[in-house]
Short mmCIF file of C-alpha atoms and ligand atoms in Angstrom, two decimals:
data_model
loop_
_atom_site.label_atom_id
_atom_site.label_comp_id
_atom_site.label_asym_id
_atom_site.label_seq_id
_atom_site.Cartn_x
_atom_site.Cartn_y
_atom_site.Cartn_z
CA MET A 1 -1.62 24.55 14.33
CA GLY A 2 -1.22 23.27 10.77
CA ARG A 3 -3.84 21.52 9.09
CA MET A 4 -3.46 17.83 8.75
CA PRO A 5 -2.41 17.02 4.98
CA LEU A 6 -5.05 15.24 3.29
CA HIS A 7 -4.52 11.58 2.09
CA TYR A 8 -4.93 11.60 -1.45
CA ASP A 9 -5.49 8.10 -3.53
CA LEU A 10 -5.94 8.97 -7.36
CA HIS A 11 -6.47 5.41 -9.04
CA SER A 12 -8.74 2.67 -8.35
CA HIS A 13 -10.91 0.35 -9.71
CA SER A 14 -14.35 -1.29 -8.94
CA ILE A 15 -16.82 -4.01 -10.58
CA ALA A 16 -17.32 -1.41 -13.24
CA SER A 17 -14.13 -2.49 -14.76
CA ASP A 18 -11.76 -5.16 -13.72
CA GLY A 19 -11.78 -4.44 -9.72
CA THR A 20 -13.60 -6.89 -7.43
CA LEU A 21 -15.21 -4.18 -4.80
CA ARG A 22 -18.71 -2.43 -5.78
CA PRO A 23 -17.96 1.23 -5.71
CA VAL A 24 -20.07 1.66 -2.52
CA GLU A 25 -17.66 -1.18 -0.97
CA LEU A 26 -14.41 0.27 -2.60
CA VAL A 27 -14.98 3.87 -1.07
CA THR A 28 -15.96 2.48 2.41
CA ALA A 29 -13.04 0.60 2.51
CA ALA A 30 -10.82 3.70 1.31
CA HIS A 31 -12.49 5.70 3.95
CA ALA A 32 -11.60 3.01 6.75
CA ALA A 33 -8.31 3.03 5.12
CA GLY A 34 -7.68 6.92 5.80
CA VAL A 35 -8.02 8.05 2.22
CA ASP A 36 -9.56 11.58 2.03
CA VAL A 37 -9.98 12.00 -1.55
CA LEU A 38 -10.45 9.03 -3.90
CA ALA A 39 -10.37 8.91 -7.44
CA LEU A 40 -12.31 6.02 -8.88
CA THR A 41 -10.57 5.26 -12.41
CA ASP A 42 -12.26 2.16 -14.01
CA HIS A 43 -10.84 1.02 -17.45
CA ASP A 44 -12.88 2.65 -20.32
CA THR A 45 -16.10 3.27 -18.54
CA LEU A 46 -17.75 6.01 -15.90
CA ASP A 47 -20.53 3.63 -14.83
CA GLY A 48 -19.27 3.17 -11.25
CA LEU A 49 -19.02 6.57 -10.65
CA VAL A 50 -22.65 7.95 -9.43
CA GLU A 51 -22.76 4.72 -7.10
CA ALA A 52 -19.38 5.77 -5.75
CA GLY A 53 -20.08 9.69 -5.55
CA ASP A 54 -23.59 8.91 -3.34
CA ALA A 55 -21.48 6.45 -0.87
CA ALA A 56 -18.74 9.46 -0.97
CA ARG A 57 -21.48 12.17 0.10
CA GLU A 58 -22.47 9.83 2.79
CA LEU A 59 -19.21 9.16 4.63
CA GLY A 60 -17.57 12.70 4.00
CA LEU A 61 -15.06 11.67 1.63
CA GLN A 62 -14.32 13.28 -1.61
CA LEU A 63 -14.49 11.50 -4.58
CA VAL A 64 -12.98 12.54 -7.84
CA PRO A 65 -14.75 11.36 -10.63
CA GLY A 66 -11.98 9.78 -12.78
CA VAL A 67 -11.40 7.25 -15.87
CA GLU A 68 -8.50 4.98 -17.19
CA VAL A 69 -8.19 5.18 -20.96
CA SER A 70 -6.85 2.43 -22.79
CA VAL A 71 -4.19 4.07 -25.41
CA SER A 72 -2.04 2.83 -28.39
CA TRP A 73 1.18 4.64 -28.38
CA GLN A 74 4.07 3.41 -30.94
CA SER A 75 2.99 0.18 -31.02
CA GLN A 76 2.46 -0.59 -26.94
CA THR A 77 -0.60 -0.04 -25.09
CA ILE A 78 -0.37 2.78 -22.32
CA HIS A 79 -2.91 3.89 -19.93
CA ILE A 80 -3.94 7.74 -19.58
CA LEU A 81 -6.02 8.52 -16.15
CA GLY A 82 -8.38 11.21 -16.85
CA LEU A 83 -9.21 12.88 -13.02
CA ASN A 84 -12.07 14.91 -12.34
CA VAL A 85 -13.91 14.48 -15.64
CA ASP A 86 -17.47 15.48 -15.95
CA PRO A 87 -19.38 12.10 -16.42
CA ALA A 88 -22.15 13.68 -18.61
CA CYS A 89 -19.66 14.89 -21.09
CA LYS A 90 -20.84 13.33 -24.50
CA THR A 91 -17.53 13.46 -26.22
CA LEU A 92 -15.68 11.42 -23.37
CA GLN A 93 -18.65 9.21 -23.34
CA ALA A 94 -18.74 8.28 -26.64
CA GLY A 95 -15.10 7.94 -27.26
CA LEU A 96 -15.29 5.34 -24.09
CA GLU A 97 -18.20 3.69 -25.88
CA GLY A 98 -15.68 2.81 -28.81
CA LEU A 99 -13.11 1.13 -26.62
CA ARG A 100 -15.75 -1.10 -24.92
CA GLU A 101 -16.72 -2.10 -28.90
CA PHE A 102 -13.22 -3.06 -29.23
CA ARG A 103 -13.12 -4.83 -25.81
CA HIS A 104 -16.09 -7.15 -26.85
CA TRP A 105 -14.50 -7.86 -30.21
CA ARG A 106 -11.17 -8.65 -28.79
CA ALA A 107 -12.81 -10.77 -26.04
CA ARG A 108 -14.16 -12.93 -28.60
CA GLU A 109 -10.84 -13.35 -30.10
CA ILE A 110 -9.08 -13.92 -27.10
CA GLY A 111 -11.59 -16.75 -26.87
CA ARG A 112 -11.10 -17.97 -30.19
CA ARG A 113 -7.28 -18.02 -29.83
CA LEU A 114 -7.28 -19.91 -26.65
CA ALA A 115 -9.92 -22.24 -27.83
CA ARG A 116 -7.17 -23.09 -30.98
CA ALA A 117 -4.96 -23.74 -28.15
CA GLY A 118 -6.81 -26.21 -26.69
CA ILE A 119 -8.65 -24.52 -24.20
CA GLY A 120 -12.27 -24.09 -24.94
CA GLY A 121 -15.41 -21.94 -23.52
CA CYS A 122 -13.08 -18.83 -22.29
CA TYR A 123 -14.97 -16.23 -23.88
CA GLU A 124 -18.24 -17.54 -21.54
CA GLY A 125 -16.13 -17.76 -18.73
CA ALA A 126 -14.49 -14.46 -19.24
CA CYS A 127 -17.92 -12.88 -19.55
CA ALA A 128 -19.21 -14.64 -16.33
CA PHE A 129 -16.51 -13.15 -14.10
CA ALA A 130 -17.09 -9.26 -16.06
CA ARG A 131 -19.52 -7.79 -13.33
CA GLY A 132 -19.65 -4.41 -15.31
CA ASN A 133 -20.10 -3.28 -19.00
CA ILE A 134 -16.30 -3.95 -19.99
CA VAL A 135 -14.75 -7.08 -20.39
CA GLY A 136 -10.96 -7.35 -20.11
CA ARG A 137 -8.10 -9.83 -19.73
CA THR A 138 -8.46 -9.85 -15.97
CA HIS A 139 -11.61 -11.43 -16.40
CA PHE A 140 -10.02 -14.17 -18.60
CA ALA A 141 -7.34 -14.71 -15.97
CA GLN A 142 -9.96 -15.00 -13.06
CA HIS A 143 -11.64 -18.02 -15.23
CA LEU A 144 -8.62 -19.86 -16.26
CA VAL A 145 -7.96 -19.80 -12.59
CA ALA A 146 -11.08 -21.09 -11.56
CA ALA A 147 -11.23 -23.76 -14.23
CA GLY A 148 -7.90 -24.85 -12.88
CA HIS A 149 -5.79 -24.10 -15.88
CA ALA A 150 -3.16 -22.07 -13.80
CA ARG A 151 -3.06 -21.05 -9.88
CA SER A 152 -2.84 -17.35 -10.00
CA VAL A 153 -4.16 -14.48 -12.21
CA ARG A 154 -0.37 -13.36 -12.58
CA GLU A 155 0.40 -16.85 -13.92
CA VAL A 156 -2.22 -16.62 -16.41
CA PHE A 157 -1.14 -13.17 -17.74
CA LYS A 158 2.39 -14.77 -18.27
CA ARG A 159 1.25 -17.78 -20.02
CA PHE A 160 -1.43 -16.74 -22.13
CA LEU A 161 -2.35 -13.25 -22.26
CA VAL A 162 0.83 -10.90 -22.89
CA ASN A 163 2.71 -10.33 -25.96
CA ASN A 164 3.84 -13.79 -27.95
CA LYS A 165 1.54 -16.36 -25.68
CA PRO A 166 -1.75 -18.03 -27.29
CA GLY A 167 -4.39 -15.60 -26.09
CA PHE A 168 -2.70 -12.11 -26.57
CA VAL A 169 -4.67 -9.97 -29.28
CA THR A 170 -2.64 -6.43 -29.86
CA GLY A 171 -4.50 -3.51 -28.83
CA GLN A 172 -6.51 -1.34 -30.82
CA TRP A 173 -6.86 1.42 -28.54
CA ALA A 174 -7.49 5.39 -28.72
CA SER A 175 -4.67 7.56 -30.03
CA LEU A 176 -3.06 9.59 -27.33
CA GLU A 177 -4.01 13.02 -28.74
CA THR A 178 -7.55 11.53 -29.09
CA ALA A 179 -7.34 10.32 -25.39
CA LEU A 180 -6.30 13.77 -24.36
CA ASP A 181 -8.79 15.43 -26.32
CA TRP A 182 -11.71 13.47 -24.59
CA ILE A 183 -10.50 13.93 -21.12
CA GLN A 184 -9.86 17.42 -21.84
CA SER A 185 -13.37 18.09 -23.34
CA ALA A 186 -14.84 16.90 -20.06
CA GLY A 187 -12.84 19.41 -18.12
CA GLY A 188 -10.41 16.71 -16.64
CA MET A 189 -6.60 16.61 -16.00
CA ALA A 190 -4.84 13.89 -17.62
CA VAL A 191 -1.97 11.80 -15.80
CA ILE A 192 -0.07 9.08 -17.46
CA ALA A 193 -0.81 6.08 -15.38
CA HIS A 194 2.16 3.80 -14.01
CA PRO A 195 4.93 5.03 -16.19
CA ALA A 196 7.62 2.86 -15.26
CA ARG A 197 5.41 -0.36 -15.98
CA TYR A 198 5.90 0.18 -19.51
CA ARG A 199 9.51 -0.57 -19.42
CA MET A 200 10.43 2.27 -21.94
CA THR A 201 13.76 3.25 -22.54
CA ALA A 202 14.66 6.86 -20.70
CA SER A 203 14.52 8.18 -24.50
CA LYS A 204 11.18 6.52 -25.62
CA LEU A 205 9.52 7.85 -22.24
CA ARG A 206 11.10 11.55 -22.61
CA ARG A 207 9.28 11.37 -26.23
CA LEU A 208 6.02 10.15 -24.65
CA VAL A 209 5.87 12.68 -22.04
CA ALA A 210 6.73 15.50 -24.72
CA GLU A 211 3.89 14.13 -26.94
CA PHE A 212 1.71 14.29 -23.82
CA ARG A 213 2.71 17.71 -22.77
CA ALA A 214 1.81 19.13 -26.22
CA GLY A 215 -1.56 17.45 -26.24
CA GLY A 216 -2.42 19.10 -22.95
CA GLY A 217 -1.43 16.51 -20.62
CA ALA A 218 -0.59 17.57 -16.92
CA GLY A 219 0.69 14.86 -15.12
CA LEU A 220 2.68 11.58 -14.40
CA GLU A 221 1.80 9.30 -11.52
CA VAL A 222 5.14 9.13 -9.60
CA VAL A 223 3.83 7.20 -7.06
CA SER A 224 1.59 4.15 -7.78
CA GLY A 225 1.10 1.02 -5.98
CA SER A 226 3.26 -0.66 -8.78
CA HIS A 227 6.07 1.22 -9.01
CA SER A 228 9.27 0.35 -6.66
CA LYS A 229 11.47 2.87 -4.57
CA ASP A 230 13.90 3.59 -7.67
CA ASN A 231 10.92 3.90 -9.83
CA VAL A 232 9.41 6.65 -7.79
CA SER A 233 12.81 8.56 -7.75
CA ALA A 234 13.21 7.87 -11.67
CA MET A 235 9.63 9.06 -12.24
CA ALA A 236 9.88 12.25 -9.75
CA ALA A 237 13.16 13.41 -11.87
CA LEU A 238 11.30 12.85 -15.02
CA CYS A 239 8.42 14.58 -13.65
CA ARG A 240 10.53 17.66 -12.71
CA ASN A 241 12.30 17.60 -15.59
CA GLY A 242 9.28 17.53 -18.20
CA GLU A 243 7.50 20.11 -16.16
CA LEU A 244 4.65 17.92 -15.26
CA LEU A 245 2.44 17.69 -12.13
CA ALA A 246 2.83 14.59 -10.07
CA SER A 247 0.29 12.44 -9.12
CA CYS A 248 0.04 9.30 -6.89
CA GLY A 249 -2.72 6.60 -6.78
CA SER A 250 -2.75 2.80 -5.51
CA ASP A 251 -4.25 1.36 -8.64
CA TYR A 252 -6.26 -1.05 -5.92
CA HIS A 253 -8.31 -3.68 -7.97
CA GLY A 254 -9.61 -5.08 -4.38
CA PRO A 255 -8.50 -7.13 -1.53
CA GLU A 256 -7.38 -10.31 -3.64
CA ASN A 257 -4.49 -8.30 -4.25
CA PRO A 258 -2.70 -8.00 -0.88
CA TRP A 259 0.76 -6.09 -1.94
CA ILE A 260 -1.88 -3.31 -2.97
CA LYS A 261 -3.34 -1.68 -0.15
CA LEU A 262 -5.54 1.51 -0.15
CA GLY A 263 -4.12 4.40 2.10
CA GLN A 264 -0.52 3.12 2.12
CA LEU A 265 1.02 5.12 -0.62
CA PRO A 266 4.43 7.05 0.14
CA THR A 267 4.40 10.94 0.21
CA LEU A 268 5.53 12.46 -3.21
CA PRO A 269 9.21 13.06 -3.38
CA ALA A 270 10.37 16.67 -2.56
CA GLY A 271 10.07 19.21 -5.59
CA CYS A 272 7.30 17.13 -7.30
CA ARG A 273 4.49 19.45 -7.40
CA PRO A 274 0.93 17.49 -6.60
CA VAL A 275 -2.04 17.79 -9.17
CA TRP A 276 -4.22 19.09 -6.64
CA GLU A 277 -2.41 21.91 -6.01
CA SER A 278 -2.86 22.83 -9.52
CA ASP A 279 -5.19 25.85 -10.24
CA ARG A 280 -6.88 23.46 -12.85
CA TRP A 281 -7.49 20.86 -10.04
CA LEU A 282 -11.53 20.91 -9.44
CA VAL A 283 -11.79 23.54 -11.90
CA GLN A 284 -14.34 21.79 -14.66
P1 AMP B 1 -6.79 -4.93 -20.42
O1 AMP B 1 -7.05 -3.51 -20.12
O2 AMP B 1 -8.23 -6.02 -20.15
O3 AMP B 1 -6.16 -5.26 -21.50
O4 AMP B 1 -6.35 -5.69 -18.88
C1 AMP B 1 -5.04 -4.56 -18.22
C2 AMP B 1 -5.44 -5.08 -16.84
O5 AMP B 1 -5.19 -6.57 -16.53
C3 AMP B 1 -4.72 -4.17 -15.83
O6 AMP B 1 -5.30 -3.23 -15.67
C4 AMP B 1 -4.50 -5.11 -14.74
O7 AMP B 1 -5.73 -5.11 -13.85
C5 AMP B 1 -4.33 -6.45 -15.17
N1 AMP B 1 -2.86 -7.11 -15.44
C6 AMP B 1 -2.11 -6.69 -16.13
N2 AMP B 1 -1.20 -7.17 -16.36
C7 AMP B 1 -1.39 -8.04 -15.42
C8 AMP B 1 -0.36 -8.98 -14.57
N3 AMP B 1 1.09 -9.42 -15.36
N4 AMP B 1 -0.65 -9.86 -13.43
C9 AMP B 1 -1.75 -9.35 -13.08
N5 AMP B 1 -2.72 -8.19 -13.66
C10 AMP B 1 -2.51 -8.09 -14.48
MN1 MN B 2 -7.22 -3.37 -14.18
MN1 MN B 3 -2.99 0.66 -15.97
MN1 MN B 4 -5.88 1.03 -13.24
#
C-alpha cells in the first residue's frame, strides 16, 4: 500500500497582513479543506506565525513558517516567498521592519494623493481595516468599497491603486539580492511567488530566474491560485529549464474571494520537482 500523497498549500495570508482570517481561523479552515502542510506567508511580517503554529499543533497539520517579501526589481514590484524561515532570525526581522516602515510612509502618501484627487480620509480609513502591523493597498481598497467609492476591491485597484492611477505610489522595497540574503539567513528556501502575474516578457522572466538562482533562490511557484492552466504549463517549462524546484500555493486571503479556495490546487505538472522533495526542505 502506497501512502496517500500529502496535500500542500504553501502560500496564504492572515490578518497579520492583508488576509481576513485570524491565523487560528486560517489553519482551521485549511485543515477542514484537507490541507496537510500549510505555509503562512504574510506580506513583510512574521507576526501570525506563533498563533498559526499553536493551532496547527492542536489539529495535527504541519505549519510551514513563511513570509512573502516585497521586492523591487527592474522598476517592478515582485514577491519572493521565504519558506521554512526561522522567525527568530534577527536579520530577517530587521529587514522586514524596514519594509513595514516604508509601508507606513507609503500609506500616508497614498492618503495624500487620494485626498488631492478629491477623496479624503483614506489613510485613517485604511488603518482602521488593518488588523495587524502592516498596512497595504488591500486595506485602502476595503475602505474605499465600504465608503461607497467602488463596488469591489478589484475595481478599486483598477481605478485608484495601480500605475498611472491617482493613489499609486512606486514601491521602494528590498532588492532581490537583499531579500534572498534575509531568507537564507533565516534558513529558508526562496520561491518566486505567482510568476505569471508580473506580465513580464519571456526573456525578462528568464533574466529574473537567472538572477534569482545566482542569489541562491530555490523555487518557482508553478501552481498558484492566480495562474491559469496555460500559466501553469508555461511556468512548469520555465522551472524545468531554469533548474528550479516547483512550489504550489493558493495565495488565499479569506472567504471574501470565492474564486480562490484552500485545498483545491491542481497537482504539480509531471517533471517538476517539488520544493518539499529537496534536501534543503525542513533543514534549518
Ligand atoms: P501591497 O503589498 O500593499 O502593495 O498590496 C498587494 C496586495 O494587494 C496583493 O498581495 C493582493 O492581496 C492585493 N492586490 C493586488 N492587486 C490586486 C487586484 N487587482 N485586485 C485585488 N487585489 C489585489
Ligand atoms: Mn495580499
Ligand atoms: Mn503576492
Ligand atoms: Mn500572497
